Amino acid sequence: MSLAIVATVFAVIFPSELPDKTALASLVLGSRYRPAWVFAGVAAAFAVHVGLALAAGSLLALIPHRPLEIVVAVLFALGAVLLLRGRHESDDEHVELNSKKPGFWRVAWTGFAVILVAEFGDLTQIATATLAARYHDPLSVGVGAVLALWAVAALAIVGGRGLLKVIPLTWITRVAAGIMLVLAGISVAAAVS
């Protein structure tokens, strides 16, 4: 396992997930239910998504080097554009909440289901697949992506409201888009060399 790849993946995925609808859904669930119970479900859903992304990245790795670098560059640039355009429709995410106090399994299942549906085909899942194809090290990419997603979930569940008071969502989005544009440039440079 490469700690450099883990750190790079974390640095890409973490800011990309902060302004996402799943972070907002985690924040809402964490404000209504026991945070640890919500995190258990959310963490499991993110682990499933990273596994799917790694499998997709392995398929992308079968493409020859130059075309793969161009695909990677296009995906990162597309991700940056989507972030900058603000295509996060968190208003479309509705969670049916019951008024009685649910137990651990119901809360964890709710967190799992909401994140599983909301995150499928999401920008960070595509970015994880792209990074897996680029680095050919699924373990390091998987660890970096899971840690980044879990860190965002924990922040959203426990301290999301406080973070948004300190750092505007606009700046978080811009930083994530900037990182993706830099990675797109690196991929283009690798394709031409």
XYZ file of N, CA and C in Angstrom:
579
model
N 0.851 -1.181 0.000
C 0.000 0.000 0.000
C 0.890 1.235 0.000
N 0.517 2.215 -0.796
C 1.272 3.458 -0.925
C 0.577 4.578 -0.150
N 1.256 5.097 0.861
C 0.678 6.210 1.630
C 0.543 7.476 0.790
N 1.429 7.644 -0.196
C 1.330 8.813 -1.075
C 0.031 8.763 -1.896
N -0.315 7.582 -2.393
C -1.556 7.445 -3.157
C -2.764 7.622 -2.240
N -2.702 7.039 -1.038
C -3.789 7.217 -0.070
C -4.017 8.697 0.195
N -2.927 9.446 0.433
C -3.034 10.880 0.725
C -3.568 11.657 -0.481
N -3.118 11.307 -1.683
C -3.580 11.990 -2.891
C -5.077 11.760 -3.102
N -5.492 10.509 -2.964
C -6.910 10.190 -3.144
C -7.747 10.906 -2.090
N -7.279 10.899 -0.857
C -7.990 11.599 0.206
C -8.133 13.080 -0.143
N -7.040 13.685 -0.632
C -7.050 15.113 -0.972
C -8.001 15.436 -2.124
N -8.260 14.485 -2.996
C -9.198 14.702 -4.101
C -10.642 14.469 -3.648
N -10.869 13.377 -2.956
C -12.233 12.971 -2.621
C -12.829 13.825 -1.501
N -12.043 14.137 -0.479
C -12.565 14.873 0.678
C -13.226 16.194 0.291
N -12.519 17.115 -0.400
C -13.199 18.386 -0.737
C -14.304 18.223 -1.775
N -14.220 17.171 -2.593
C -15.275 16.935 -3.585
C -16.580 16.507 -2.929
N -16.478 15.794 -1.812
C -17.675 15.282 -1.141
C -18.290 16.302 -0.185
N -17.501 17.266 0.293
C -18.027 18.230 1.272
C -19.288 18.957 0.807
N -19.326 19.490 -0.418
C -20.536 20.214 -0.819
C -21.624 19.307 -1.391
N -21.477 18.021 -1.242
C -22.385 17.082 -1.900
C -23.683 16.882 -1.118
N -24.685 16.423 -1.833
C -25.995 16.169 -1.222
C -25.931 15.096 -0.154
N -24.993 14.145 -0.281
C -24.891 13.095 0.725
C -24.368 13.647 2.048
N -23.504 14.644 1.984
C -23.044 15.286 3.221
C -24.212 15.997 3.898
N -25.036 16.637 3.099
C -26.205 17.323 3.655
C -27.222 16.324 4.218
N -27.398 15.200 3.530
C -28.308 14.165 4.040
C -27.779 13.599 5.353
N -26.463 13.399 5.438
C -25.854 12.911 6.687
C -26.059 13.912 7.813
N -25.925 15.194 7.494
C -26.124 16.234 8.492
C -27.551 16.199 9.036
N -28.524 16.069 8.135
C -29.926 16.028 8.551
C -30.193 14.797 9.410
N -29.736 13.645 8.962
C -29.949 12.419 9.730
C -29.257 12.498 11.088
N -28.042 13.054 11.110
C -27.304 13.182 12.362
C -27.947 14.137 13.347
N -28.698 15.088 12.832
C -29.372 16.032 13.731
C -30.653 15.435 14.316
N -31.157 14.360 13.728
C -32.406 13.756 14.193
C -32.216 12.471 14.983
N -31.142 11.758 14.702
C -30.916 10.461 15.335
C -29.541 10.438 16.007
N -29.270 9.354 16.721
C -27.966 9.195 17.350
C -26.882 9.211 16.280
N -25.914 10.095 16.419
C -24.871 10.215 15.396
C -24.124 8.913 15.107
N -23.800 8.136 16.128
C -23.055 6.896 15.902
C -23.869 5.906 15.074
N -25.174 5.865 15.300
C -26.029 4.957 14.547
C -26.121 5.386 13.085
N -26.246 6.692 12.876
C -26.300 7.213 11.509
C -24.980 6.920 10.807
N -23.864 7.168 11.493
C -22.552 6.944 10.884
C -22.364 5.493 10.482
N -22.849 4.558 11.284
C -22.708 3.135 10.954
C -23.337 2.829 9.594
N -24.527 3.324 9.360
C -25.190 3.088 8.080
C -24.542 3.822 6.927
N -24.194 5.068 7.164
C -23.562 5.885 6.135
C -22.202 5.306 5.750
N -21.418 4.909 6.742
C -20.087 4.348 6.485
C -20.181 3.068 5.662
N -21.152 2.230 5.971
C -21.335 0.993 5.206
C -21.689 1.302 3.747
N -22.556 2.275 3.533
C -22.945 2.644 2.167
C -21.751 3.180 1.385
N -20.934 4.008 2.019
C -19.748 4.529 1.336
C -18.766 3.410 1.004
N -18.620 2.434 1.877
C -17.716 1.307 1.605
C -18.202 0.520 0.385
N -19.515 0.322 0.269
C -20.075 -0.366 -0.898
C -19.779 0.434 -2.163
N -19.960 1.740 -2.109
C -19.716 2.577 -3.288
C -18.256 2.582 -3.709
N -17.360 2.597 -2.757
C -15.936 2.562 -3.103
C -15.604 1.221 -3.760
N -16.167 0.140 -3.246
C -15.950 -1.167 -3.873
C -16.418 -1.194 -5.312
N -17.590 -0.622 -5.576
C -18.094 -0.547 -6.954
C -17.195 0.330 -7.829
N -16.725 1.429 -7.267
C -15.851 2.335 -8.025
C -14.516 1.667 -8.352
N -13.981 0.896 -7.417
C -12.714 0.198 -7.672
C -12.878 -0.833 -8.777
N -14.010 -1.519 -8.799
C -14.276 -2.486 -9.868
C -14.351 -1.774 -11.221
N -15.033 -0.624 -11.255
C -15.118 0.158 -12.499
C -13.743 0.665 -12.910
N -12.940 1.078 -11.927
C -11.582 1.554 -12.222
C -10.709 0.458 -12.797
N -10.901 -0.764 -12.329
C -10.140 -1.893 -12.866
C -10.476 -2.118 -14.338
N -11.735 -1.913 -14.695
C -12.129 -2.036 -16.104
C -11.524 -0.916 -16.939
N -11.509 0.299 -16.370
C -10.890 1.421 -17.089
C -9.401 1.180 -17.322
N -8.760 0.467 -16.395
C -7.319 0.217 -16.492
C -6.970 -0.670 -17.678
N -7.935 -1.347 -18.279
C -7.682 -2.193 -19.435
C -7.475 -1.384 -20.722
N -7.857 -0.114 -20.673
C -7.683 0.772 -21.832
C -6.194 1.109 -21.957
N -5.643 1.182 -23.177
C -4.227 1.561 -23.351
C -3.919 2.922 -22.708
N -2.638 3.135 -22.368
C -2.211 4.278 -21.546
C -2.688 5.640 -22.058
N -2.372 6.000 -23.280
C -2.716 7.348 -23.769
C -4.218 7.607 -23.801
N -4.995 6.718 -24.385
C -6.449 6.946 -24.338
C -6.979 6.992 -22.898
N -6.428 6.161 -22.024
C -6.865 6.165 -20.622
C -6.592 7.523 -19.982
N -5.409 8.090 -20.208
C -5.083 9.396 -19.636
C -6.027 10.476 -20.147
N -6.425 10.369 -21.412
C -7.372 11.344 -21.967
C -8.752 11.154 -21.322
N -9.183 9.902 -21.143
C -10.458 9.627 -20.464
C -10.415 10.174 -19.040
N -9.293 9.927 -18.342
C -9.130 10.410 -16.970
C -9.205 11.937 -16.938
N -8.504 12.599 -17.859
C -8.512 14.065 -17.911
C -9.923 14.591 -18.154
N -10.639 13.974 -19.083
C -12.006 14.409 -19.389
C -12.910 14.221 -18.167
N -12.779 13.076 -17.482
C -13.619 12.835 -16.306
C -13.329 13.840 -15.190
N -12.043 14.131 -14.953
C -11.714 15.121 -13.924
C -12.216 16.514 -14.326
N -12.040 16.888 -15.586
C -12.521 18.201 -16.042
C -14.047 18.273 -15.940
N -14.717 17.197 -16.309
C -16.174 17.154 -16.190
C -16.600 17.297 -14.730
N -15.887 16.614 -13.841
C -16.175 16.729 -12.413
C -16.024 18.160 -11.919
N -14.960 18.833 -12.369
C -14.737 20.226 -11.971
C -15.862 21.128 -12.481
N -16.259 20.920 -13.720
C -17.342 21.728 -14.298
C -18.644 21.505 -13.528
N -18.935 20.234 -13.220
C -20.160 19.944 -12.474
C -20.141 20.597 -11.097
N -18.994 20.580 -10.440
C -18.890 21.237 -9.140
C -19.110 22.747 -9.255
N -18.469 23.355 -10.242
C -18.569 24.810 -10.397
C -19.965 25.248 -10.835
N -20.655 24.395 -11.560
C -22.016 24.743 -12.005
C -23.027 24.571 -10.893
N -22.624 23.923 -9.794
C -23.518 23.782 -8.653
C -24.651 22.819 -8.882
N -24.360 21.654 -9.438
C -25.405 20.692 -9.759
C -25.699 19.756 -8.598
N -25.873 20.307 -7.413
C -26.188 19.508 -6.234
C -27.615 19.828 -5.811
N -28.529 19.002 -6.236
C -29.936 19.242 -5.930
C -30.303 18.561 -4.621
N -29.832 19.108 -3.494
C -30.127 18.467 -2.211
C -31.609 18.574 -1.857
N -32.324 19.474 -2.513
C -33.752 19.595 -2.244
C -34.519 18.373 -2.744
N -33.916 17.633 -3.687
C -34.571 16.449 -4.208
C -34.431 15.254 -3.275
N -33.583 15.364 -2.275
C -33.350 14.258 -1.358
C -34.319 14.364 -0.196
N -35.286 13.477 -0.163
C -36.258 13.475 0.924
C -36.102 12.192 1.710
N -36.070 12.330 3.011
C -35.953 11.175 3.884
C -37.224 11.099 4.706
N -37.871 9.971 4.616
C -39.089 9.770 5.397
C -38.689 9.419 6.822
N -39.014 10.283 7.766
C -38.632 10.075 9.156
C -39.863 9.803 9.995
N -39.759 8.839 10.861
C -40.869 8.445 11.710
C -40.790 9.218 13.021
N -41.918 9.543 13.617
C -41.928 10.348 14.838
C -41.534 9.540 16.070
N -41.740 8.218 16.077
C -41.316 7.426 17.235
C -39.816 7.187 17.156
N -39.215 6.898 18.316
C -37.768 6.717 18.357
C -37.387 5.346 17.798
N -36.724 5.340 16.659
C -36.325 4.068 16.068
C -35.063 3.519 16.738
N -34.835 2.218 16.570
C -33.659 1.572 17.125
C -32.462 1.668 16.189
N -31.361 1.044 16.623
C -30.111 1.091 15.862
C -30.300 0.633 14.424
N -30.897 -0.541 14.212
C -30.977 -1.102 12.865
C -31.791 -0.225 11.924
N -32.841 0.347 12.417
C -33.665 1.207 11.564
C -32.916 2.488 11.192
N -32.233 3.086 12.167
C -31.466 4.306 11.890
C -30.314 3.997 10.933
N -29.573 2.923 11.214
C -28.444 2.564 10.354
C -28.927 2.232 8.946
N -30.033 1.511 8.840
C -30.576 1.174 7.527
C -31.016 2.427 6.774
N -31.626 3.368 7.475
C -32.046 4.617 6.834
C -30.828 5.361 6.286
N -29.778 5.496 7.106
C -28.549 6.148 6.647
C -27.938 5.425 5.459
N -27.895 4.094 5.523
C -27.342 3.288 4.441
C -28.139 3.495 3.158
N -29.450 3.388 3.246
C -30.307 3.495 2.056
C -30.233 4.876 1.415
N -30.275 5.920 2.239
C -30.220 7.278 1.697
C -28.907 7.503 0.952
N -27.789 7.131 1.564
C -26.481 7.352 0.939
C -26.303 6.437 -0.267
N -26.747 5.193 -0.173
C -26.592 4.262 -1.292
C -27.283 4.795 -2.540
N -28.490 5.310 -2.381
C -29.240 5.836 -3.521
C -28.648 7.165 -3.995
N -28.348 8.049 -3.057
C -27.877 9.396 -3.425
C -26.478 9.377 -4.033
N -25.645 8.438 -3.637
C -24.244 8.432 -4.062
C -24.008 7.634 -5.338
N -24.980 6.834 -5.762
C -24.757 5.984 -6.921
C -24.501 6.824 -8.168
N -23.359 6.593 -8.813
C -22.981 7.337 -10.003
C -22.593 8.769 -9.723
N -22.334 9.093 -8.455
C -21.998 10.450 -8.045
C -20.576 10.805 -8.475
N -20.277 12.072 -8.414
C -18.977 12.588 -8.808
C -17.831 11.896 -8.077
N -17.938 11.700 -6.765
C -16.838 11.091 -6.033
C -16.688 9.609 -6.369
N -17.764 8.948 -6.747
C -17.645 7.560 -7.167
C -16.925 7.489 -8.513
N -17.242 8.402 -9.405
C -16.568 8.467 -10.699
C -15.094 8.832 -10.506
N -14.835 9.790 -9.615
C -13.451 10.181 -9.331
C -12.658 9.012 -8.738
N -13.273 8.236 -7.862
C -12.592 7.079 -7.278
C -12.263 6.047 -8.357
N -13.199 5.798 -9.249
C -12.943 4.864 -10.353
C -11.808 5.366 -11.229
N -11.809 6.661 -11.487
C -10.771 7.270 -12.304
C -9.409 7.154 -11.628
N -9.355 7.413 -10.342
C -8.096 7.308 -9.601
C -7.615 5.859 -9.542
N -8.523 4.920 -9.425
C -8.144 3.502 -9.420
C -7.531 3.113 -10.759
N -8.088 3.625 -11.840
C -7.539 3.341 -13.166
C -6.183 4.012 -13.362
N -6.041 5.179 -12.811
C -4.791 5.934 -12.984
C -3.632 5.327 -12.200
N -3.863 4.949 -10.967
C -2.777 4.507 -10.101
C -2.557 2.996 -10.086
N -3.465 2.211 -10.583
C -3.332 0.750 -10.598
C -3.012 0.179 -9.220
N -3.553 0.775 -8.190
C -3.344 0.326 -6.810
C -4.691 0.422 -6.085
N -5.577 -0.556 -6.308
C -6.927 -0.456 -5.753
C -6.966 -0.383 -4.228
N -6.029 -1.031 -3.554
C -6.038 -0.983 -2.090
C -5.772 0.435 -1.589
N -4.746 1.078 -2.116
C -4.414 2.440 -1.683
C -5.518 3.419 -2.058
N -6.054 3.291 -3.265
C -7.144 4.172 -3.705
C -8.378 3.928 -2.841
N -8.686 2.670 -2.582
C -9.850 2.337 -1.764
C -9.742 2.876 -0.352
N -8.569 2.713 0.261
C -8.369 3.219 1.626
C -8.492 4.738 1.650
N -7.851 5.425 0.694
C -7.926 6.888 0.649
C -9.348 7.384 0.438
N -10.082 6.727 -0.462
C -11.459 7.152 -0.759
C -12.382 6.886 0.430
N -12.270 5.701 1.024
C -13.130 5.381 2.167
C -12.853 6.322 3.333
N -11.576 6.565 3.621
C -11.244 7.477 4.729
C -11.772 8.889 4.468
N -11.663 9.353 3.221
C -12.162 10.693 2.878
C -13.681 10.761 3.032
N -14.374 9.760 2.523
C -15.837 9.754 2.608
C -16.301 9.621 4.050
N -15.636 8.786 4.821
C -15.993 8.652 6.233
C -15.715 9.933 7.006
N -14.605 10.608 6.664
C -14.282 11.867 7.346
C -15.349 12.923 7.053
N -15.792 13.000 5.799
C -16.841 13.956 5.445
C -18.138 13.608 6.164
N -18.467 12.315 6.196
C -19.688 11.897 6.880
C -19.623 12.255 8.360
N -18.491 11.987 8.989
C -18.340 12.308 10.412
C -18.456 13.808 10.653
N -17.803 14.598 9.796
C -17.911 16.058 9.914
C -19.352 16.521 9.734
N -20.011 15.957 8.737
C -21.389 16.367 8.464
C -22.306 15.981 9.613
N -22.131 14.778 10.131
C -23.015 14.295 11.188
C -22.771 15.053 12.486
N -21.513 15.260 12.823
C -21.187 15.855 14.121
C -21.060 17.378 14.068
N -20.371 17.882 13.070
C -20.089 19.318 13.105
C -20.358 20.073 11.833
N -21.257 19.568 11.007
C -21.514 20.201 9.717
C -21.986 21.631 9.796
N -22.871 21.903 10.706
C -23.391 23.270 10.819
C -22.290 24.247 11.204
N -21.421 23.835 12.109
C -20.317 24.704 12.528
C -19.331 24.962 11.405
N -19.027 23.924 10.584
C -18.096 24.074 9.470
C -18.617 25.076 8.452
N -19.910 24.988 8.136
C -20.475 25.908 7.149
C -20.519 27.346 7.656
N -20.461 27.544 8.987
C -20.389 28.902 9.535
C -18.995 29.486 9.362
N -17.980 28.622 9.313
C -16.581 29.062 9.205
C -16.128 29.144 7.755
N -16.464 28.128 6.956
C -16.027 28.067 5.561
C -17.263 28.025 4.676
N -17.425 29.036 3.823
C -18.591 29.041 2.931
C -18.553 27.851 1.963
N -19.712 27.298 1.673
C -19.834 26.168 0.765
C -19.260 26.502 -0.612
N -19.356 27.730 -1.016
C -18.816 28.160 -2.302
C -17.317 27.929 -2.380
N -16.593 28.249 -1.309
C -15.141 28.070 -1.306
C -14.758 26.600 -1.281
N -15.491 25.810 -0.552
C -15.226 24.369 -0.527
C -15.400 23.801 -1.928
N -16.446 24.217 -2.611
C -16.710 23.765 -3.970
C -15.603 24.204 -4.917
N -15.158 25.435 -4.799
C -14.096 25.958 -5.673
C -12.777 25.212 -5.462
N -12.445 24.916 -4.216
C -11.205 24.178 -3.932
C -11.271 22.786 -4.553
N -12.389 22.102 -4.384
C -12.548 20.767 -4.959
C -12.447 20.814 -6.485
N -13.090 21.790 -7.104
C -13.033 21.925 -8.563
C -11.614 22.248 -9.020
N -10.909 23.090 -8.276
C -9.524 23.417 -8.614
C -8.622 22.195 -8.577
N -8.776 21.378 -7.563
C -7.974 20.160 -7.466
C -8.262 19.243 -8.654
N -9.527 19.135 -9.022
C -9.874 18.273 -10.152
C -9.308 18.811 -11.470
N -9.301 20.128 -11.637
C -8.716 20.704 -12.854
C -7.209 20.465 -12.915
N -6.530 20.566 -11.787
C -5.089 20.272 -11.742
C -4.849 18.821 -12.131
N -5.648 17.904 -11.591
C -5.499 16.485 -11.934
C -5.806 16.233 -13.412
N -6.771 16.958 -13.966
C -7.056 16.831 -15.403
C -5.843 17.281 -16.213
N -5.214 18.386 -15.798
C -4.010 18.864 -16.481
C -2.861 17.873 -16.410
N -2.683 17.257 -15.257
C -1.628 16.245 -15.095
C -1.893 15.052 -16.009
N -3.145 14.664 -16.124
C -3.490 13.537 -17.001
C -3.254 13.868 -18.458
N -3.589 15.100 -18.867
C -3.334 15.518 -20.250
C -1.831 15.516 -20.515
N -1.040 16.030 -19.579
C 0.407 16.039 -19.735
C 0.961 14.619 -19.844
N 0.408 13.696 -19.060
C 0.860 12.299 -19.118
C 0.477 11.662 -20.458
N -0.658 12.079 -21.021
C -1.105 11.516 -22.307
C -0.224 11.974 -23.459
N 0.277 13.202 -23.381
C 1.087 13.747 -24.462
C 2.549 13.349 -24.347
N 2.991 12.979 -23.181
C 4.417 12.648 -23.030
C 4.739 11.249 -23.442
